[in-house]
PDB file of C-alpha atoms in Angstrom:
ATOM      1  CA  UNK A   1      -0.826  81.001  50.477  1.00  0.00           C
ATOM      2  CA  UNK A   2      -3.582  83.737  50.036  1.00  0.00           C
ATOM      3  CA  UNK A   3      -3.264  83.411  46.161  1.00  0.00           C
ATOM      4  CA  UNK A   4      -3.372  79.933  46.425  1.00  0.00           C
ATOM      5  CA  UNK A   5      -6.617  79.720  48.430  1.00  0.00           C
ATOM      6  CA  UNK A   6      -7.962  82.327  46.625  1.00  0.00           C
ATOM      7  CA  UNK A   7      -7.823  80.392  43.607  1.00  0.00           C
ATOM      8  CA  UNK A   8      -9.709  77.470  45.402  1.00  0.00           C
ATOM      9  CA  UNK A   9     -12.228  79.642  46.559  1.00  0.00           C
ATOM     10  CA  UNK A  10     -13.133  81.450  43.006  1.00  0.00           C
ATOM     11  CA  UNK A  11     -15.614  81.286  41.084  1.00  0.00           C
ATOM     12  CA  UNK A  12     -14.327  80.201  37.244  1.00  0.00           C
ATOM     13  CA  UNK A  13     -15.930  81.324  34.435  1.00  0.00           C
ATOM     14  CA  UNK A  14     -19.402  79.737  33.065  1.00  0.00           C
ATOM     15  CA  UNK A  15     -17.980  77.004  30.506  1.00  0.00           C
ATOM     16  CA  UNK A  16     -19.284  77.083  27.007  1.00  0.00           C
ATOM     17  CA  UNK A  17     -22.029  74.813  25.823  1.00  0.00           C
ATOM     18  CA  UNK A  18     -19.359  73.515  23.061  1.00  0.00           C
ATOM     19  CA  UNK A  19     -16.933  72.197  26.085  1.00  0.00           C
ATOM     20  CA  UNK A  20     -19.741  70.550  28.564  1.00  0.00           C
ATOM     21  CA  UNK A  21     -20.851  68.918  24.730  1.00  0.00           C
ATOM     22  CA  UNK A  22     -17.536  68.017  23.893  1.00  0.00           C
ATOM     23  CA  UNK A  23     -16.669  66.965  27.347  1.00  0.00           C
ATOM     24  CA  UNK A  24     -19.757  64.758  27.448  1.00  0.00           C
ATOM     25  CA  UNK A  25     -18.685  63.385  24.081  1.00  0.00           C
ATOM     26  CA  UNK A  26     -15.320  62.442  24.861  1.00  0.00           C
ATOM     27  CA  UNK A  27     -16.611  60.764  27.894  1.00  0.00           C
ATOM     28  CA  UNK A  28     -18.933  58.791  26.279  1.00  0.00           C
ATOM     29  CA  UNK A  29     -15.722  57.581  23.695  1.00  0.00           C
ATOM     30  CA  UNK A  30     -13.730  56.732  26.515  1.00  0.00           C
ATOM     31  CA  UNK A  31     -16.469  54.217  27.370  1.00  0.00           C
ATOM     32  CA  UNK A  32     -17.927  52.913  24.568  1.00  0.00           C
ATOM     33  CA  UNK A  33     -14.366  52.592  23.499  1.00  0.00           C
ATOM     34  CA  UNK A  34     -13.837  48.631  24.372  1.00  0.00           C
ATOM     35  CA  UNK A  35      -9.509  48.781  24.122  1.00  0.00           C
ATOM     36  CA  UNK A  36      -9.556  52.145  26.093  1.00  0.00           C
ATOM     37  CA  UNK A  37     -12.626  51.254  28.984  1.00  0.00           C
ATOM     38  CA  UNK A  38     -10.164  48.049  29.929  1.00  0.00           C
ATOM     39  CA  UNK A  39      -7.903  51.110  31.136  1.00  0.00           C
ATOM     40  CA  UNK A  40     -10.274  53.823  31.675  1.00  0.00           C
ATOM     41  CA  UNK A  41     -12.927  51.596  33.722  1.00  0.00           C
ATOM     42  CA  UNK A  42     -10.252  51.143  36.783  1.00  0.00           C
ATOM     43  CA  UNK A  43     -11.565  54.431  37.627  1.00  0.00           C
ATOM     44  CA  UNK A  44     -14.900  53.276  38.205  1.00  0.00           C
ATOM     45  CA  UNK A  45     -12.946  50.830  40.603  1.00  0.00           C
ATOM     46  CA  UNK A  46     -11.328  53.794  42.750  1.00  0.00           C
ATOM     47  CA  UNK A  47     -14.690  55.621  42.676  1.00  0.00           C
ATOM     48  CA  UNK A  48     -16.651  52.037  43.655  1.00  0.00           C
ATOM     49  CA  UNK A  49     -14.554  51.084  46.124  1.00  0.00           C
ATOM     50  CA  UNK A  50     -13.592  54.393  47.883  1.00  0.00           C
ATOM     51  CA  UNK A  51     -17.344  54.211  48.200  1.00  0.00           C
ATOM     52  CA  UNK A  52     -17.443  50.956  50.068  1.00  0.00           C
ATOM     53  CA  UNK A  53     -14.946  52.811  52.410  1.00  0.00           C
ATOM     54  CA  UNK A  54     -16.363  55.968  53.277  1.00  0.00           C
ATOM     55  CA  UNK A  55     -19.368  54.303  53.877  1.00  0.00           C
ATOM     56  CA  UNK A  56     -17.377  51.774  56.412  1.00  0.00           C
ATOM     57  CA  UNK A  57     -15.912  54.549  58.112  1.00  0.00           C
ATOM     58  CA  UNK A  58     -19.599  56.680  58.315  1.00  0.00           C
ATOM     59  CA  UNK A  59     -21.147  53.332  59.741  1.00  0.00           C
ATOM     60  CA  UNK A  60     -18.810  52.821  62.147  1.00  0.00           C
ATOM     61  CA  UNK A  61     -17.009  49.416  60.708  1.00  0.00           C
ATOM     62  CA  UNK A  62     -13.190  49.785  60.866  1.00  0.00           C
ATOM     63  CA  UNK A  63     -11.719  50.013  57.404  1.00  0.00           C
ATOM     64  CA  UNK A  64      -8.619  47.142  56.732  1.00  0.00           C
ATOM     65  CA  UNK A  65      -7.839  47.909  53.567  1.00  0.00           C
ATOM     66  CA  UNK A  66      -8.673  48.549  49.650  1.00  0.00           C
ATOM     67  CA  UNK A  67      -7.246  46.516  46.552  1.00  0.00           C
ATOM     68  CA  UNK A  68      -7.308  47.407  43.266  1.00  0.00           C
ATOM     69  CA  UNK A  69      -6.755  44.562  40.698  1.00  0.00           C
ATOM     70  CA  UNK A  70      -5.511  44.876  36.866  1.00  0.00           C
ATOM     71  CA  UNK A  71      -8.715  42.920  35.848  1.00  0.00           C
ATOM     72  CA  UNK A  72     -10.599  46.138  37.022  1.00  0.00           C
ATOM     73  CA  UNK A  73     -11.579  44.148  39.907  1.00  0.00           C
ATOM     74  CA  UNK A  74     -11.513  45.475  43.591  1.00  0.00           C
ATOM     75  CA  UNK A  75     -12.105  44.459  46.907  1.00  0.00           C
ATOM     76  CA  UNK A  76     -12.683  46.294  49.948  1.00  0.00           C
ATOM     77  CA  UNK A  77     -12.126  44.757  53.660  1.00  0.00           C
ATOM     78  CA  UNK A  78     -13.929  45.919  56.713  1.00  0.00           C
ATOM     79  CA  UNK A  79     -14.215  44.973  60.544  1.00  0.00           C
ATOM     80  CA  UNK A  80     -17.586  44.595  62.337  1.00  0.00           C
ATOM     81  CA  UNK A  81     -20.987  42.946  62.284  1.00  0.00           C
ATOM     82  CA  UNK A  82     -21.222  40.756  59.178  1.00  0.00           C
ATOM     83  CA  UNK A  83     -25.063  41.531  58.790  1.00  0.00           C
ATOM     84  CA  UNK A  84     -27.281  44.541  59.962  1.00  0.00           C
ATOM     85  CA  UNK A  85     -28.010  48.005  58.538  1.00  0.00           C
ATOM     86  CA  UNK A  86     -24.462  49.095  58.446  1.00  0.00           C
ATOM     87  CA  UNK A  87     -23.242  45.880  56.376  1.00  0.00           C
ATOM     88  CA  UNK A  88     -26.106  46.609  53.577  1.00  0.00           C
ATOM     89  CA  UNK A  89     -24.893  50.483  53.152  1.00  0.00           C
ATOM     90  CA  UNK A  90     -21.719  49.614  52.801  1.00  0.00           C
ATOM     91  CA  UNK A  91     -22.662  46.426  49.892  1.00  0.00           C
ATOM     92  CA  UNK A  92     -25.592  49.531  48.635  1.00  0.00           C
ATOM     93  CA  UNK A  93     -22.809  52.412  48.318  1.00  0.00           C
ATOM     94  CA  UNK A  94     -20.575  50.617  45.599  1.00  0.00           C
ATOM     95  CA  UNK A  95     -22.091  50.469  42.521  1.00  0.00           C
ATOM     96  CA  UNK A  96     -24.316  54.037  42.484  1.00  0.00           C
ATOM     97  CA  UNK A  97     -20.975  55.522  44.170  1.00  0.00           C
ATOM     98  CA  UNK A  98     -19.626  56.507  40.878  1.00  0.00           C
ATOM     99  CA  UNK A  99     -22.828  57.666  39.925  1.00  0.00           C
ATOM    100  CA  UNK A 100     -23.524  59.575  43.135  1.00  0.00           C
ATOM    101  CA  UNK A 101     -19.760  61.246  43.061  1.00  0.00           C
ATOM    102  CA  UNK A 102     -20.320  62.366  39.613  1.00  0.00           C
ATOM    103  CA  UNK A 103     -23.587  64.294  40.802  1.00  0.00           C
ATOM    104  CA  UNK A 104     -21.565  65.475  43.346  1.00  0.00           C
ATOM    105  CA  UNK A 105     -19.122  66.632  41.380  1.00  0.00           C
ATOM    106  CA  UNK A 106     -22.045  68.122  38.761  1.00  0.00           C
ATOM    107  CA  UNK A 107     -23.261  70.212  41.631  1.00  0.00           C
ATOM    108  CA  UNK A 108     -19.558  71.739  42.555  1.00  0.00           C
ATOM    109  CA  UNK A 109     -19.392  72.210  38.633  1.00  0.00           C
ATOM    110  CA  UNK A 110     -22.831  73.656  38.218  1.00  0.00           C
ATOM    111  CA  UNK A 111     -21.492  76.359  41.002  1.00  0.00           C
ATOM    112  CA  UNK A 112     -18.299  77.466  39.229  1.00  0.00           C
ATOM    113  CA  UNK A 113     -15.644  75.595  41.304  1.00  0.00           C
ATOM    114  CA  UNK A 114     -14.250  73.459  38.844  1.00  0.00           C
ATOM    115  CA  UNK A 115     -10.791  74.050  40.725  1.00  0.00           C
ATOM    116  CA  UNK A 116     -11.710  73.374  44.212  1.00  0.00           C
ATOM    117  CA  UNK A 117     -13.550  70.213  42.402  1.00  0.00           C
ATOM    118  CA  UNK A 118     -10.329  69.154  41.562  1.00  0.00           C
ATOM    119  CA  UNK A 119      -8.250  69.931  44.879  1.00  0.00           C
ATOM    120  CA  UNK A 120     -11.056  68.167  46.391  1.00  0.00           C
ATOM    121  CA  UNK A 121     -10.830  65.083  44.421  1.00  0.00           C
ATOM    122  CA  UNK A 122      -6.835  65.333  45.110  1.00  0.00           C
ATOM    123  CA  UNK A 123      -7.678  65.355  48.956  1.00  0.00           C
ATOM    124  CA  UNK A 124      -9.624  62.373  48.349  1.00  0.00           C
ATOM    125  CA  UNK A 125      -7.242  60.335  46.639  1.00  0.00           C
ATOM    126  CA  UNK A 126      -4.793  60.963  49.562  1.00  0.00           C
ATOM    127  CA  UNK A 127      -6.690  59.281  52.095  1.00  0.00           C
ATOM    128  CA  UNK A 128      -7.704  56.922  49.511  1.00  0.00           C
ATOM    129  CA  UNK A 129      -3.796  55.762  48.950  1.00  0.00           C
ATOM    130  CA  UNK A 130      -3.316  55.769  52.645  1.00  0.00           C
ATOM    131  CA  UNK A 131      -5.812  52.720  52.913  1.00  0.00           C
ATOM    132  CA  UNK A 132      -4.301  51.034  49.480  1.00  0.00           C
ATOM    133  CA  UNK A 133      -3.208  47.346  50.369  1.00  0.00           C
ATOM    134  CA  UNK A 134      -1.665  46.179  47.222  1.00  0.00           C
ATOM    135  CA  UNK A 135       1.089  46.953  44.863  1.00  0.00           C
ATOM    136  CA  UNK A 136      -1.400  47.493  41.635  1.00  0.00           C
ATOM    137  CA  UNK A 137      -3.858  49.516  43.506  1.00  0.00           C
ATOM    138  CA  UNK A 138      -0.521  51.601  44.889  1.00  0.00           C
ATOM    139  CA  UNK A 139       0.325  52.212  41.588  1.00  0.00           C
ATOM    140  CA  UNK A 140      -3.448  52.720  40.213  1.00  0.00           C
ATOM    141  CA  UNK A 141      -4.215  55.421  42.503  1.00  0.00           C
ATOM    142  CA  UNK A 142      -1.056  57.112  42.365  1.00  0.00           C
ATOM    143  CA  UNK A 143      -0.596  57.454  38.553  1.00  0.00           C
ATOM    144  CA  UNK A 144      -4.575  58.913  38.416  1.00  0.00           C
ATOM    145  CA  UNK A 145      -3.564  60.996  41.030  1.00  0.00           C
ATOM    146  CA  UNK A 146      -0.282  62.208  39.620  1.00  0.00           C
ATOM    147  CA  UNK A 147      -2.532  62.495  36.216  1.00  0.00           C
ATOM    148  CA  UNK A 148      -5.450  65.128  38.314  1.00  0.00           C
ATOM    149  CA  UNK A 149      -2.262  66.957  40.148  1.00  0.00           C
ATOM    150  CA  UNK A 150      -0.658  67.908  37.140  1.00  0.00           C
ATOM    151  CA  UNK A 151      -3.298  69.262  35.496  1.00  0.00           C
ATOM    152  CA  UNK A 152      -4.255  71.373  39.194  1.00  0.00           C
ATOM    153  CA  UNK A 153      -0.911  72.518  39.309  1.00  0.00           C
ATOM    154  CA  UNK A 154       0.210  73.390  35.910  1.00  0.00           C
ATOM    155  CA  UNK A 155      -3.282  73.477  33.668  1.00  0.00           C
ATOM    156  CA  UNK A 156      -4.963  76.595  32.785  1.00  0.00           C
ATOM    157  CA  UNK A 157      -8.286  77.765  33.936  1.00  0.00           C
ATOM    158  CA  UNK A 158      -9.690  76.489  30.882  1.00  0.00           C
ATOM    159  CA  UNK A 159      -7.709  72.939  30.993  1.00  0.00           C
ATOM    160  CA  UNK A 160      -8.644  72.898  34.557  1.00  0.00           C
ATOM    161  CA  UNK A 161     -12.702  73.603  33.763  1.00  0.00           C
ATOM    162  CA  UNK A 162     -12.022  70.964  30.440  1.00  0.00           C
ATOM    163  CA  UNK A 163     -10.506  68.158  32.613  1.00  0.00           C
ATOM    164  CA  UNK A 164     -13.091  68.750  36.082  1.00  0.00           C
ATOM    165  CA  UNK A 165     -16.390  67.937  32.822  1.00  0.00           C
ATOM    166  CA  UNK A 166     -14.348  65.581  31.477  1.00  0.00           C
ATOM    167  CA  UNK A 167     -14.257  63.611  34.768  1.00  0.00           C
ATOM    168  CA  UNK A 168     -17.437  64.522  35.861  1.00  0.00           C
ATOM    169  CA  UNK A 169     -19.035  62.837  32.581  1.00  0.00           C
ATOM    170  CA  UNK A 170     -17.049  60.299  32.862  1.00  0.00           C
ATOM    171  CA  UNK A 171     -17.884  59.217  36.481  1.00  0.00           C
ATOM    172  CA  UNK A 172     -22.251  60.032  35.551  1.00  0.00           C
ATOM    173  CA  UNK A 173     -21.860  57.540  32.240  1.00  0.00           C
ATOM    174  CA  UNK A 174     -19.793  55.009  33.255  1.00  0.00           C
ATOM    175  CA  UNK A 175     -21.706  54.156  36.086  1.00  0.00           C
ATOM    176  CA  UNK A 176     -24.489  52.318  34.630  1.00  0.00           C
ATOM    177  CA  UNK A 177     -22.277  50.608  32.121  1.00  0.00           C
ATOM    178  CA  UNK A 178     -21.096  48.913  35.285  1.00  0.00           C
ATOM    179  CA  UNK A 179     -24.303  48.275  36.748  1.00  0.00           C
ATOM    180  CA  UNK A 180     -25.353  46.157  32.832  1.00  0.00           C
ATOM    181  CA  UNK A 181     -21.592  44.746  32.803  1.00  0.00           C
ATOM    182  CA  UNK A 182     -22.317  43.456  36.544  1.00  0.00           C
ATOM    183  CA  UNK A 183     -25.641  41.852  35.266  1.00  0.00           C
ATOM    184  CA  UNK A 184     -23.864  40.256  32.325  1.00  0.00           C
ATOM    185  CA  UNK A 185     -21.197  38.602  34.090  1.00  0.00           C
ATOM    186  CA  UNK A 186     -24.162  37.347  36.514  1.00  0.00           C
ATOM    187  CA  UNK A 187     -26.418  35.855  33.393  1.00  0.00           C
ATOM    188  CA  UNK A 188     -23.125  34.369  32.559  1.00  0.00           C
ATOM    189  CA  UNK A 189     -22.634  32.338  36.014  1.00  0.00           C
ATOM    190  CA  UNK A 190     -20.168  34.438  37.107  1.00  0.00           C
ATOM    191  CA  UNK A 191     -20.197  37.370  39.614  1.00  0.00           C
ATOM    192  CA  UNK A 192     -21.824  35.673  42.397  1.00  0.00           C
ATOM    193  CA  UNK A 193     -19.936  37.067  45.116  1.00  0.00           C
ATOM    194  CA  UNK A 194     -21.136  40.556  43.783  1.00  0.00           C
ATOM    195  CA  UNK A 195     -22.762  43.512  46.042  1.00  0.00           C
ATOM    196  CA  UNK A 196     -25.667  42.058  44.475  1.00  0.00           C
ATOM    197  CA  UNK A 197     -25.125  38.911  45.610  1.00  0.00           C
ATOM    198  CA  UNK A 198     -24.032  39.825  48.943  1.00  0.00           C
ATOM    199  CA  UNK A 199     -26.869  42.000  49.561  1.00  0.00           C
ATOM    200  CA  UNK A 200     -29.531  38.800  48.276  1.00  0.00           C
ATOM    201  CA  UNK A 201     -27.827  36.491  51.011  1.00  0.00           C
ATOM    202  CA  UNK A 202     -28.644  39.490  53.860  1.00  0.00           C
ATOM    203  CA  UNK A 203     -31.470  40.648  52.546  1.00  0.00           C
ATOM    204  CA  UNK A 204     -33.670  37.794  51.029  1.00  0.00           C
ATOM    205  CA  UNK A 205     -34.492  40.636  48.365  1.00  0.00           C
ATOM    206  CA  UNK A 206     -33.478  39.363  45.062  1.00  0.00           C
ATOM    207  CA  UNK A 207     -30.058  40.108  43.670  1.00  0.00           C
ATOM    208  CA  UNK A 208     -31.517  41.219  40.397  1.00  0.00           C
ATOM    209  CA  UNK A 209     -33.806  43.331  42.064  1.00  0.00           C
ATOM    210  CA  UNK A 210     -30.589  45.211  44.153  1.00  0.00           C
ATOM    211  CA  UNK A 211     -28.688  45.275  40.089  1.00  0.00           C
ATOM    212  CA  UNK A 212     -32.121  47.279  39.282  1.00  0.00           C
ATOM    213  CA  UNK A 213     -31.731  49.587  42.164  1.00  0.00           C
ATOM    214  CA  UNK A 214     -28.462  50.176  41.564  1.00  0.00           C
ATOM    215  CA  UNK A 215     -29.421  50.694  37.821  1.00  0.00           C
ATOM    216  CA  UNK A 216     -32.226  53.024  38.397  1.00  0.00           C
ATOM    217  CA  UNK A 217     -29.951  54.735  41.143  1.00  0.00           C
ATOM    218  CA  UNK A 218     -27.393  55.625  38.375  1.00  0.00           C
ATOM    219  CA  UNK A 219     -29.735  57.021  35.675  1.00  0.00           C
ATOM    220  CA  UNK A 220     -31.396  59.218  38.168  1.00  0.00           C
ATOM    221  CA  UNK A 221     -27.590  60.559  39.089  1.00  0.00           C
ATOM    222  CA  UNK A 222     -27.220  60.802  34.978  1.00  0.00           C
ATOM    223  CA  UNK A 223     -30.640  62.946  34.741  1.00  0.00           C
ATOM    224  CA  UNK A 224     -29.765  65.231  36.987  1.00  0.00           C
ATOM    225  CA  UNK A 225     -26.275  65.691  36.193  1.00  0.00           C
ATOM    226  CA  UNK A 226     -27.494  66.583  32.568  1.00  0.00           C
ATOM    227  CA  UNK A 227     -30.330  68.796  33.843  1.00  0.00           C
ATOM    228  CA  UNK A 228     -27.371  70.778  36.417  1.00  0.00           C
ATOM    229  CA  UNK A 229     -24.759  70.786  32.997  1.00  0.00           C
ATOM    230  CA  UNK A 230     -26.599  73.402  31.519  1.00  0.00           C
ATOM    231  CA  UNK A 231     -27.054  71.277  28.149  1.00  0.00           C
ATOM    232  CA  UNK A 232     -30.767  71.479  28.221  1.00  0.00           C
ATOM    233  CA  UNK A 233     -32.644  74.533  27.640  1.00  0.00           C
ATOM    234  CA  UNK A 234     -34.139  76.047  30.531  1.00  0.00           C
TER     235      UNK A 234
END
């Protein structure tokens, strides 16, 4: 058990500039890559709705459940006041969530704990599942978190490091790919029970201005994650 949370607790090597590139790289493929973001994008999902929930639970709304649909859809259910302060945080938290996760995770990163990054995330995912209220989200979040286990439990400090950028890039530039695919479906007439939306009907603010907040709330997380990656010179 000592080993074990000694290993958490460690500081891992500084990556190399060719990994946080390549990392960053790969990341960007994974999006920009239409047949692979229909798969990869449910991701975004877990991130945007575990958002929605923690931000329930911080709030004080009682959480009823999360589901995860194969159209990379997701819904998340909570108990209390329908309008108020604590209704708009949770509607604000979904779509920068990603974002603000993958700063999060930049930080952890920028400190050398790419495996407690990873443990943490695992932790997560846990209490995520435990709030899971359909069979696809079930399997969703299980099968990601089967994926981020094995490579805890078996992967090499440098597989571990690889796979804790790869994710963290990931969750910074898929975020505001989101954010324009949200304001697409929207031109489109569809989307109009979006956070957006939602927040327009309890706000009077206009949705498009909330899709530019969210927007400009996810390049912000993407500066900074950059600036913390090392990438640029200091």
């Amino acid at each position: 058990m000592k080993e074990f949370w000694d290993n958490i607790t460690s500081v891992q090597p500084e990556p190399s500039l060719q990994l946080i590139i390549g990392t960053g790289v790969a990341a960007l493929l994974l999006i920009a890559w239409r047949p692979i973001w229909k798969h990869t994008r449910q991701v975004v999902t877990i991130a945007h709705e575990g958002a929605h929930g923690l931000i329930a639970a911080l709030v004080g709304r009682k959480l009823s459940g999360i589901r995860l649909h194969s159209d990379t859809s997701g819904v998340t259910v909570s108990r209390g006041k329908p309008t108020g302060g604590g209704m708009i945080a949770v509607l604000l938290a979904g779509y920068p969530g990603p974002a603000l996760f993958g700063l999060a995770a930049a930080f952890v990163l920028s400190r050398g704990y790419a495996v407690a990054l990873l443990w943490g995330l695992l932790a997560a995912l846990v209490i995520l599942l435990l709030q899971i209220r359909n069979l696809f989200g079930l399997w969703s979040v299980l099968v990601f978190g089967a994926l981020v286990f094995s490579v805890t439990w078996w992967g090499s400090p440098s597989v571990q490091s690889t796979f804790a950028h790869l994710l963290t890039w990931f969750l910074l530039l898929a975020a505001p790919r989101a954010v324009l695919e949200l304001q697409r479906s929207r031109r489109h007439g569809q989307g109009r029970s979006s956070d957006a939306d939602q927040l327009r009907r309890l706000t009077g603010v206009p949705a498009l201005m909330w899709v530019g907040v969210f927007g400009l709330v996810t390049l912000a997380c993407l500066a900074l994650g950059v600036l913390w990656s090392g990438v640029l010179p200091s």
